[in-house]
Amino acid sequence: MKKNLLLAAVSLVALSAAAPALAADLAARPYTKAPAMVAAIYDWSGFYIGINGGGGFAHSTWDVVGGAREGSHDATGGTVGGQIGYRWQSGQWVFGVEGQGNWADFTGDNLSAVFATRNRSKIDAFGLITGQVGYAWNNVLIYVKGGAAVVDAKYEVQNLAGGVLASNTQTRWGGTVGAGLEYGFAQNWSVGVEYNHIFLSDKDVTFALVPSTDRIRQDVDMGLVRLNYKFGGPMVARY
């Protein structure tokens, strides 16, 4: 009996000695800081290619060289084309260069105030070579652009019934300015709207069969919807 009591006492002492060590083993793990949040932002840098379409008008004024003003008209119609360019982003600022080429059908005419004829103009195509400066809010980009423009234009002198008496085709150079808003909506794709104005200097155009020489002044305004595909990764991580 005494022996059993002695064994029980020894066991109780052993358990008491082991309890602190056991409690230490079961203590809570030390606190570790949660990983930092990662925010993905749109990156506008890279080469891109796209298509565009819209409408516009070319305001044309015809003056007989050395004589009176024949009149003015707006040549209106649609346009479709494509663009290719490169952008690079620094912070929220975006810089770029772009080339654009479009087919067009801007057509209009007016009755001459000098002759018993009609003056008709048509723009068949145009090209733009521009630089861009923009500011981005993640996947939304607003920008302005400017550069050189070239226009393929045709001018006709018609009789009152619409028959062509004389015509002349010109390739005209000028300048352009514009502005746009673009939205990156999925991976490498973006869609946007853009306004462009083309300045064309005065041009003396001779109609050999009439005969007469007119000084023709033209400016072009247009609105476009654009869809672009950008090569390379669309997103970067920001901590």
mmCIF file of C-alpha atoms in Angstrom:
data_model
loop_
_atom_site.group_PDB
_atom_site.id
_atom_site.type_symbol
_atom_site.label_atom_id
_atom_site.label_comp_id
_atom_site.label_asym_id
_atom_site.label_seq_id
_atom_site.Cartn_x
_atom_site.Cartn_y
_atom_site.Cartn_z
ATOM 1 C CA MET A 1 0.000 0.000 0.000
ATOM 2 C CA LYS A 2 2.757 2.411 0.953
ATOM 3 C CA LYS A 3 4.572 1.419 -2.208
ATOM 4 C CA ASN A 4 1.546 2.345 -4.355
ATOM 5 C CA LEU A 5 1.164 5.666 -2.621
ATOM 6 C CA LEU A 6 4.832 6.400 -3.239
ATOM 7 C CA LEU A 7 4.533 5.595 -6.962
ATOM 8 C CA ALA A 8 1.463 7.823 -7.279
ATOM 9 C CA ALA A 9 3.286 10.717 -5.622
ATOM 10 C CA VAL A 10 6.286 10.322 -7.933
ATOM 11 C CA SER A 11 4.010 10.311 -11.006
ATOM 12 C CA LEU A 12 2.233 13.478 -9.839
ATOM 13 C CA VAL A 13 5.552 15.267 -9.383
ATOM 14 C CA ALA A 14 6.666 14.199 -12.874
ATOM 15 C CA LEU A 15 3.438 15.456 -14.461
ATOM 16 C CA SER A 16 3.743 18.779 -12.638
ATOM 17 C CA ALA A 17 7.282 19.219 -13.944
ATOM 18 C CA ALA A 18 6.221 18.400 -17.547
ATOM 19 C CA ALA A 19 3.196 20.731 -17.578
ATOM 20 C CA PRO A 20 5.125 24.022 -18.214
ATOM 21 C CA ALA A 21 7.033 22.466 -21.099
ATOM 22 C CA LEU A 22 3.777 21.175 -22.575
ATOM 23 C CA ALA A 23 2.181 24.595 -22.235
ATOM 24 C CA ALA A 24 5.158 26.171 -23.986
ATOM 25 C CA ASP A 25 4.779 23.730 -26.891
ATOM 26 C CA LEU A 26 1.095 24.658 -27.223
ATOM 27 C CA ALA A 27 1.708 28.435 -27.172
ATOM 28 C CA ALA A 28 0.301 30.491 -30.094
ATOM 29 C CA ARG A 29 2.471 30.836 -33.183
ATOM 30 C CA PRO A 30 4.210 34.200 -33.569
ATOM 31 C CA TYR A 31 2.298 36.822 -35.707
ATOM 32 C CA THR A 32 3.413 37.123 -39.317
ATOM 33 C CA LYS A 33 2.541 40.155 -41.465
ATOM 34 C CA ALA A 34 0.081 39.517 -44.300
ATOM 35 C CA PRO A 35 1.508 39.880 -47.836
ATOM 36 C CA ALA A 36 1.199 43.319 -49.383
ATOM 37 C CA MET A 37 -1.758 44.015 -51.658
ATOM 38 C CA VAL A 38 -0.959 43.917 -55.391
ATOM 39 C CA ALA A 39 -2.883 46.263 -57.697
ATOM 40 C CA ALA A 40 -2.880 45.473 -61.409
ATOM 41 C CA ILE A 41 -2.852 48.541 -63.671
ATOM 42 C CA TYR A 42 -3.182 48.895 -67.414
ATOM 43 C CA ASP A 43 0.042 49.496 -69.327
ATOM 44 C CA TRP A 44 -0.354 51.529 -72.540
ATOM 45 C CA SER A 45 3.207 50.867 -73.720
ATOM 46 C CA GLY A 46 3.772 48.866 -76.896
ATOM 47 C CA PHE A 47 3.002 48.554 -80.588
ATOM 48 C CA TYR A 48 -0.651 48.546 -81.655
ATOM 49 C CA ILE A 49 -2.701 48.132 -84.807
ATOM 50 C CA GLY A 50 -6.361 48.884 -85.386
ATOM 51 C CA ILE A 51 -9.269 49.899 -87.564
ATOM 52 C CA ASN A 52 -11.451 52.993 -87.586
ATOM 53 C CA GLY A 53 -14.608 54.332 -89.178
ATOM 54 C CA GLY A 54 -16.807 57.373 -89.037
ATOM 55 C CA GLY A 55 -17.895 60.433 -90.954
ATOM 56 C CA GLY A 56 -16.916 63.983 -91.720
ATOM 57 C CA PHE A 57 -17.072 66.906 -94.051
ATOM 58 C CA ALA A 58 -14.668 69.014 -96.085
ATOM 59 C CA HIS A 59 -15.516 72.690 -96.377
ATOM 60 C CA SER A 60 -14.459 73.975 -99.826
ATOM 61 C CA THR A 61 -14.351 77.563 -101.094
ATOM 62 C CA TRP A 62 -13.774 78.345 -104.793
ATOM 63 C CA ASP A 63 -12.461 81.737 -105.989
ATOM 64 C CA VAL A 64 -11.649 82.571 -109.592
ATOM 65 C CA VAL A 65 -7.982 83.608 -109.603
ATOM 66 C CA GLY A 66 -7.979 87.343 -110.263
ATOM 67 C CA GLY A 67 -11.780 87.407 -110.154
ATOM 68 C CA ALA A 68 -14.844 86.905 -107.988
ATOM 69 C CA ARG A 69 -15.805 84.226 -105.508
ATOM 70 C CA GLU A 70 -17.729 81.349 -107.058
ATOM 71 C CA GLY A 71 -19.071 79.989 -103.779
ATOM 72 C CA SER A 72 -18.615 77.361 -101.058
ATOM 73 C CA HIS A 73 -19.959 73.951 -100.142
ATOM 74 C CA ASP A 74 -19.493 71.118 -97.635
ATOM 75 C CA ALA A 75 -18.422 67.760 -99.043
ATOM 76 C CA THR A 76 -19.840 65.205 -96.596
ATOM 77 C CA GLY A 77 -19.688 61.441 -96.309
ATOM 78 C CA GLY A 78 -18.169 58.425 -94.574
ATOM 79 C CA THR A 79 -14.676 57.051 -94.089
ATOM 80 C CA VAL A 80 -13.047 53.785 -93.030
ATOM 81 C CA GLY A 81 -9.409 52.864 -92.541
ATOM 82 C CA GLY A 82 -6.705 51.656 -90.217
ATOM 83 C CA GLN A 83 -3.887 52.830 -87.977
ATOM 84 C CA ILE A 84 -0.600 51.519 -86.603
ATOM 85 C CA GLY A 85 1.502 53.073 -83.896
ATOM 86 C CA TYR A 86 3.665 52.807 -80.817
ATOM 87 C CA ARG A 87 3.134 54.231 -77.327
ATOM 88 C CA TRP A 88 5.326 54.382 -74.246
ATOM 89 C CA GLN A 89 4.142 55.219 -70.752
ATOM 90 C CA SER A 90 5.989 57.125 -68.020
ATOM 91 C CA GLY A 91 3.939 57.301 -64.832
ATOM 92 C CA GLN A 92 0.515 58.444 -65.948
ATOM 93 C CA TRP A 93 1.846 60.237 -69.049
ATOM 94 C CA VAL A 94 1.630 58.430 -72.387
ATOM 95 C CA PHE A 95 3.559 59.421 -75.535
ATOM 96 C CA GLY A 96 3.159 57.967 -79.001
ATOM 97 C CA VAL A 97 3.576 58.118 -82.755
ATOM 98 C CA GLU A 98 1.002 56.890 -85.271
ATOM 99 C CA GLY A 99 0.379 56.463 -88.976
ATOM 100 C CA GLN A 100 -3.196 56.311 -90.275
ATOM 101 C CA GLY A 101 -4.655 55.713 -93.741
ATOM 102 C CA ASN A 102 -8.330 55.999 -94.734
ATOM 103 C CA TRP A 103 -10.580 55.606 -97.724
ATOM 104 C CA ALA A 104 -13.194 58.346 -97.861
ATOM 105 C CA ASP A 105 -16.235 59.504 -99.796
ATOM 106 C CA PHE A 106 -16.641 63.180 -98.889
ATOM 107 C CA THR A 107 -18.633 64.703 -101.763
ATOM 108 C CA GLY A 108 -20.430 68.004 -102.298
ATOM 109 C CA ASP A 109 -21.112 70.808 -104.821
ATOM 110 C CA ASN A 110 -22.508 74.297 -105.237
ATOM 111 C CA LEU A 111 -23.872 76.471 -108.029
ATOM 112 C CA SER A 112 -21.231 78.909 -109.295
ATOM 113 C CA ALA A 113 -21.992 82.566 -108.625
ATOM 114 C CA VAL A 114 -19.898 83.549 -111.692
ATOM 115 C CA PHE A 115 -20.563 80.930 -114.391
ATOM 116 C CA ALA A 116 -23.586 78.840 -115.363
ATOM 117 C CA THR A 117 -21.852 75.758 -113.898
ATOM 118 C CA ARG A 118 -21.617 73.691 -110.726
ATOM 119 C CA ASN A 119 -18.406 73.216 -108.736
ATOM 120 C CA ARG A 120 -17.987 69.755 -107.232
ATOM 121 C CA SER A 121 -15.298 68.426 -104.885
ATOM 122 C CA LYS A 122 -14.604 64.932 -103.591
ATOM 123 C CA ILE A 123 -12.045 63.537 -101.137
ATOM 124 C CA ASP A 124 -11.249 59.893 -101.916
ATOM 125 C CA ALA A 125 -8.559 59.178 -99.319
ATOM 126 C CA PHE A 126 -6.352 60.748 -96.672
ATOM 127 C CA GLY A 127 -3.391 59.865 -94.489
ATOM 128 C CA LEU A 128 -2.181 61.192 -91.141
ATOM 129 C CA ILE A 129 1.289 61.010 -89.551
ATOM 130 C CA THR A 130 1.053 62.263 -85.983
ATOM 131 C CA GLY A 131 2.607 62.416 -82.543
ATOM 132 C CA GLN A 132 0.531 61.948 -79.387
ATOM 133 C CA VAL A 133 0.659 63.130 -75.772
ATOM 134 C CA GLY A 134 -1.836 61.636 -73.329
ATOM 135 C CA TYR A 135 -2.708 61.143 -69.671
ATOM 136 C CA ALA A 136 -3.946 57.806 -68.338
ATOM 137 C CA TRP A 137 -6.198 56.871 -65.439
ATOM 138 C CA ASN A 138 -5.413 53.152 -65.371
ATOM 139 C CA ASN A 139 -7.265 51.785 -68.453
ATOM 140 C CA VAL A 140 -8.702 55.157 -69.549
ATOM 141 C CA LEU A 141 -6.544 57.361 -71.771
ATOM 142 C CA ILE A 142 -7.195 60.891 -72.996
ATOM 143 C CA TYR A 143 -4.808 62.366 -75.563
ATOM 144 C CA VAL A 144 -4.112 65.095 -78.084
ATOM 145 C CA LYS A 145 -2.339 64.607 -81.405
ATOM 146 C CA GLY A 146 -0.837 66.640 -84.215
ATOM 147 C CA GLY A 147 1.270 66.274 -87.332
ATOM 148 C CA ALA A 148 1.114 66.094 -91.111
ATOM 149 C CA ALA A 149 -1.783 65.179 -93.395
ATOM 150 C CA VAL A 150 -2.068 64.227 -97.065
ATOM 151 C CA VAL A 151 -5.360 64.202 -98.996
ATOM 152 C CA ASP A 152 -6.343 62.764 -102.377
ATOM 153 C CA ALA A 153 -8.919 65.237 -103.777
ATOM 154 C CA LYS A 154 -10.828 65.515 -107.047
ATOM 155 C CA TYR A 155 -12.441 68.707 -108.405
ATOM 156 C CA GLU A 156 -14.975 68.928 -111.209
ATOM 157 C CA VAL A 157 -16.710 71.679 -113.134
ATOM 158 C CA GLN A 158 -20.135 70.455 -114.260
ATOM 159 C CA ASN A 159 -22.906 71.855 -116.406
ATOM 160 C CA LEU A 160 -26.255 72.503 -114.760
ATOM 161 C CA ALA A 161 -27.456 69.042 -115.759
ATOM 162 C CA GLY A 162 -24.552 67.376 -113.900
ATOM 163 C CA GLY A 163 -22.379 66.567 -116.921
ATOM 164 C CA VAL A 164 -18.615 66.894 -116.338
ATOM 165 C CA LEU A 165 -17.012 69.724 -118.339
ATOM 166 C CA ALA A 166 -13.545 69.516 -116.784
ATOM 167 C CA SER A 167 -11.859 67.818 -113.825
ATOM 168 C CA ASN A 168 -8.568 67.897 -111.937
ATOM 169 C CA THR A 169 -7.134 65.487 -109.332
ATOM 170 C CA GLN A 170 -4.757 66.782 -106.681
ATOM 171 C CA THR A 171 -2.619 65.319 -103.899
ATOM 172 C CA ARG A 172 -2.610 67.980 -101.201
ATOM 173 C CA TRP A 173 -0.443 68.218 -98.078
ATOM 174 C CA GLY A 174 -1.336 70.027 -94.891
ATOM 175 C CA GLY A 175 -1.403 69.749 -91.120
ATOM 176 C CA THR A 176 -3.716 68.061 -88.644
ATOM 177 C CA VAL A 177 -4.668 68.315 -84.977
ATOM 178 C CA GLY A 178 -6.978 66.107 -82.989
ATOM 179 C CA ALA A 179 -7.995 64.661 -79.639
ATOM 180 C CA GLY A 180 -9.271 61.315 -78.448
ATOM 181 C CA LEU A 181 -10.512 59.189 -75.570
ATOM 182 C CA GLU A 182 -9.603 55.483 -75.380
ATOM 183 C CA TYR A 183 -10.712 52.715 -73.027
ATOM 184 C CA GLY A 184 -8.884 49.426 -72.472
ATOM 185 C CA PHE A 185 -11.750 46.974 -72.028
ATOM 186 C CA ALA A 186 -10.235 43.475 -72.228
ATOM 187 C CA GLN A 187 -6.685 42.210 -72.174
ATOM 188 C CA ASN A 188 -4.893 43.888 -75.105
ATOM 189 C CA TRP A 189 -8.009 45.440 -76.669
ATOM 190 C CA SER A 190 -9.100 49.070 -76.490
ATOM 191 C CA VAL A 191 -11.881 51.111 -78.070
ATOM 192 C CA GLY A 192 -12.056 54.867 -78.455
ATOM 193 C CA VAL A 193 -13.459 57.937 -80.126
ATOM 194 C CA GLU A 194 -11.421 60.612 -81.891
ATOM 195 C CA TYR A 195 -11.867 64.005 -83.547
ATOM 196 C CA ASN A 196 -9.501 65.276 -86.254
ATOM 197 C CA HIS A 197 -9.194 68.551 -88.153
ATOM 198 C CA ILE A 198 -7.107 68.797 -91.329
ATOM 199 C CA PHE A 199 -5.777 72.157 -92.521
ATOM 200 C CA LEU A 200 -5.114 72.375 -96.254
ATOM 201 C CA SER A 201 -3.404 75.425 -97.725
ATOM 202 C CA ASP A 202 -4.929 77.283 -100.698
ATOM 203 C CA LYS A 203 -4.397 75.536 -104.022
ATOM 204 C CA ASP A 204 -4.662 76.946 -107.553
ATOM 205 C CA VAL A 205 -6.454 74.389 -109.731
ATOM 206 C CA THR A 206 -6.688 74.837 -113.507
ATOM 207 C CA PHE A 207 -9.582 73.418 -115.538
ATOM 208 C CA ALA A 208 -8.272 73.320 -119.093
ATOM 209 C CA LEU A 209 -11.554 72.732 -120.931
ATOM 210 C CA VAL A 210 -13.548 75.533 -119.297
ATOM 211 C CA PRO A 211 -11.006 77.337 -119.189
ATOM 212 C CA SER A 212 -10.464 78.842 -115.748
ATOM 213 C CA THR A 213 -8.214 78.639 -112.712
ATOM 214 C CA ASP A 214 -9.758 78.522 -109.261
ATOM 215 C CA ARG A 215 -8.076 79.030 -105.915
ATOM 216 C CA ILE A 216 -9.603 76.293 -103.761
ATOM 217 C CA ARG A 217 -9.441 76.406 -99.973
ATOM 218 C CA GLN A 218 -10.308 73.264 -98.000
ATOM 219 C CA ASP A 219 -10.497 72.150 -94.372
ATOM 220 C CA VAL A 220 -11.651 68.725 -93.188
ATOM 221 C CA ASP A 221 -13.392 67.791 -89.926
ATOM 222 C CA MET A 222 -14.217 64.235 -88.937
ATOM 223 C CA GLY A 223 -15.234 62.023 -86.043
ATOM 224 C CA LEU A 224 -13.995 58.435 -85.786
ATOM 225 C CA VAL A 225 -14.617 55.325 -83.708
ATOM 226 C CA ARG A 226 -11.436 53.246 -83.275
ATOM 227 C CA LEU A 227 -10.650 49.680 -82.209
ATOM 228 C CA ASN A 228 -7.031 48.807 -81.363
ATOM 229 C CA TYR A 229 -5.091 45.653 -80.503
ATOM 230 C CA LYS A 230 -1.884 46.208 -78.507
ATOM 231 C CA PHE A 231 0.935 43.672 -78.661
ATOM 232 C CA GLY A 232 2.579 42.611 -75.396
ATOM 233 C CA GLY A 233 1.291 42.271 -71.830
ATOM 234 C CA PRO A 234 -1.575 44.621 -71.024
ATOM 235 C CA MET A 235 -1.174 44.729 -67.250
ATOM 236 C CA VAL A 236 1.643 45.463 -64.809
ATOM 237 C CA ALA A 237 1.695 44.903 -61.055
ATOM 238 C CA ARG A 238 1.987 47.817 -58.650
ATOM 239 C CA TYR A 239 2.677 47.244 -54.921
#
